[in-house]
Short mmCIF file of C-alpha atoms in Angstrom, two decimals:
data_model
loop_
_atom_site.label_atom_id
_atom_site.label_comp_id
_atom_site.label_asym_id
_atom_site.label_seq_id
_atom_site.Cartn_x
_atom_site.Cartn_y
_atom_site.Cartn_z
CA MET A 1411 18.45 -44.90 -8.75
CA PRO A 1412 20.90 -42.87 -6.83
CA LEU A 1413 18.36 -41.37 -4.36
CA VAL A 1414 17.40 -44.71 -3.01
CA LYS A 1415 21.09 -45.54 -2.25
CA ARG A 1416 21.48 -42.45 -0.19
CA GLY A 1417 18.75 -43.41 2.34
CA LEU A 1418 15.51 -42.44 0.78
CA SER A 1419 13.19 -45.44 0.40
CA ARG A 1420 11.06 -45.76 -2.65
CA LEU A 1421 7.93 -44.87 -0.63
CA GLN A 1422 9.60 -41.64 0.59
CA LEU A 1423 10.66 -40.79 -2.89
CA ALA A 1424 7.17 -41.33 -4.30
CA LEU A 1425 5.74 -39.10 -1.47
CA VAL A 1426 8.19 -36.30 -2.43
CA ILE A 1427 7.06 -36.58 -6.05
CA GLU A 1428 3.39 -36.43 -5.16
CA ARG A 1429 3.91 -33.52 -2.84
CA SER A 1430 5.70 -31.62 -5.59
CA ASN A 1431 3.02 -32.45 -8.10
CA ALA A 1432 0.37 -31.15 -5.54
CA TRP A 1433 2.31 -27.81 -5.10
CA MET A 1434 2.56 -27.43 -8.95
CA GLU A 1435 -1.23 -27.80 -9.27
CA ARG A 1436 -1.62 -24.71 -7.02
CA CYS A 1437 -0.09 -22.45 -9.67
CA LYS A 1438 -2.88 -21.13 -11.65
CA SER A 1439 -0.68 -20.47 -14.65
CA LEU A 1440 0.14 -24.34 -14.82
CA VAL A 1441 -3.37 -25.54 -14.59
CA LYS A 1442 -3.63 -25.65 -18.43
CA ASN A 1443 -0.71 -26.10 -20.73
CA PHE A 1444 -0.81 -23.36 -23.21
CA GLU A 1445 2.91 -23.32 -23.87
CA ARG A 1446 3.98 -24.22 -27.31
CA THR A 1447 7.72 -24.98 -26.46
CA LEU A 1448 9.41 -27.12 -23.84
CA PRO A 1449 11.75 -24.25 -22.59
CA HIS A 1450 8.64 -21.97 -22.04
CA ALA A 1451 6.91 -24.73 -19.93
CA THR A 1452 10.15 -25.37 -18.12
CA ALA A 1453 10.51 -21.85 -17.34
CA LYS A 1454 6.93 -21.51 -15.86
CA LEU A 1455 7.50 -24.56 -13.80
CA ASN A 1456 10.61 -23.04 -12.52
CA LEU A 1457 8.83 -19.87 -11.76
CA CYS A 1458 6.18 -21.65 -9.85
CA PHE A 1459 8.79 -23.31 -7.52
CA ILE A 1460 10.78 -20.06 -7.11
CA ARG A 1461 7.47 -18.33 -6.10
CA LEU A 1462 6.69 -21.13 -3.69
CA MET A 1463 10.11 -20.88 -2.12
CA LEU A 1464 10.07 -17.24 -1.78
CA LYS A 1465 6.61 -17.36 -0.11
CA ARG A 1466 7.77 -19.92 2.34
CA LEU A 1467 11.03 -17.94 3.05
CA ALA A 1468 9.01 -14.77 3.67
CA GLN A 1469 6.95 -16.61 6.30
CA ALA A 1470 10.00 -17.84 8.20
#
């Protein structure tokens, strides 16, 4: 696992993943998976994180 070698412990890595999952659950379009194809589901996931990033940049 390359991230562990760079300085993140397994616990820190697990916390990053859990925090990302919590952020994803806030997107109402991702609550239920209605997408039939993996590219559409991936696109929705990317849009969710782009929206989160833009929201945080606007607050800064």
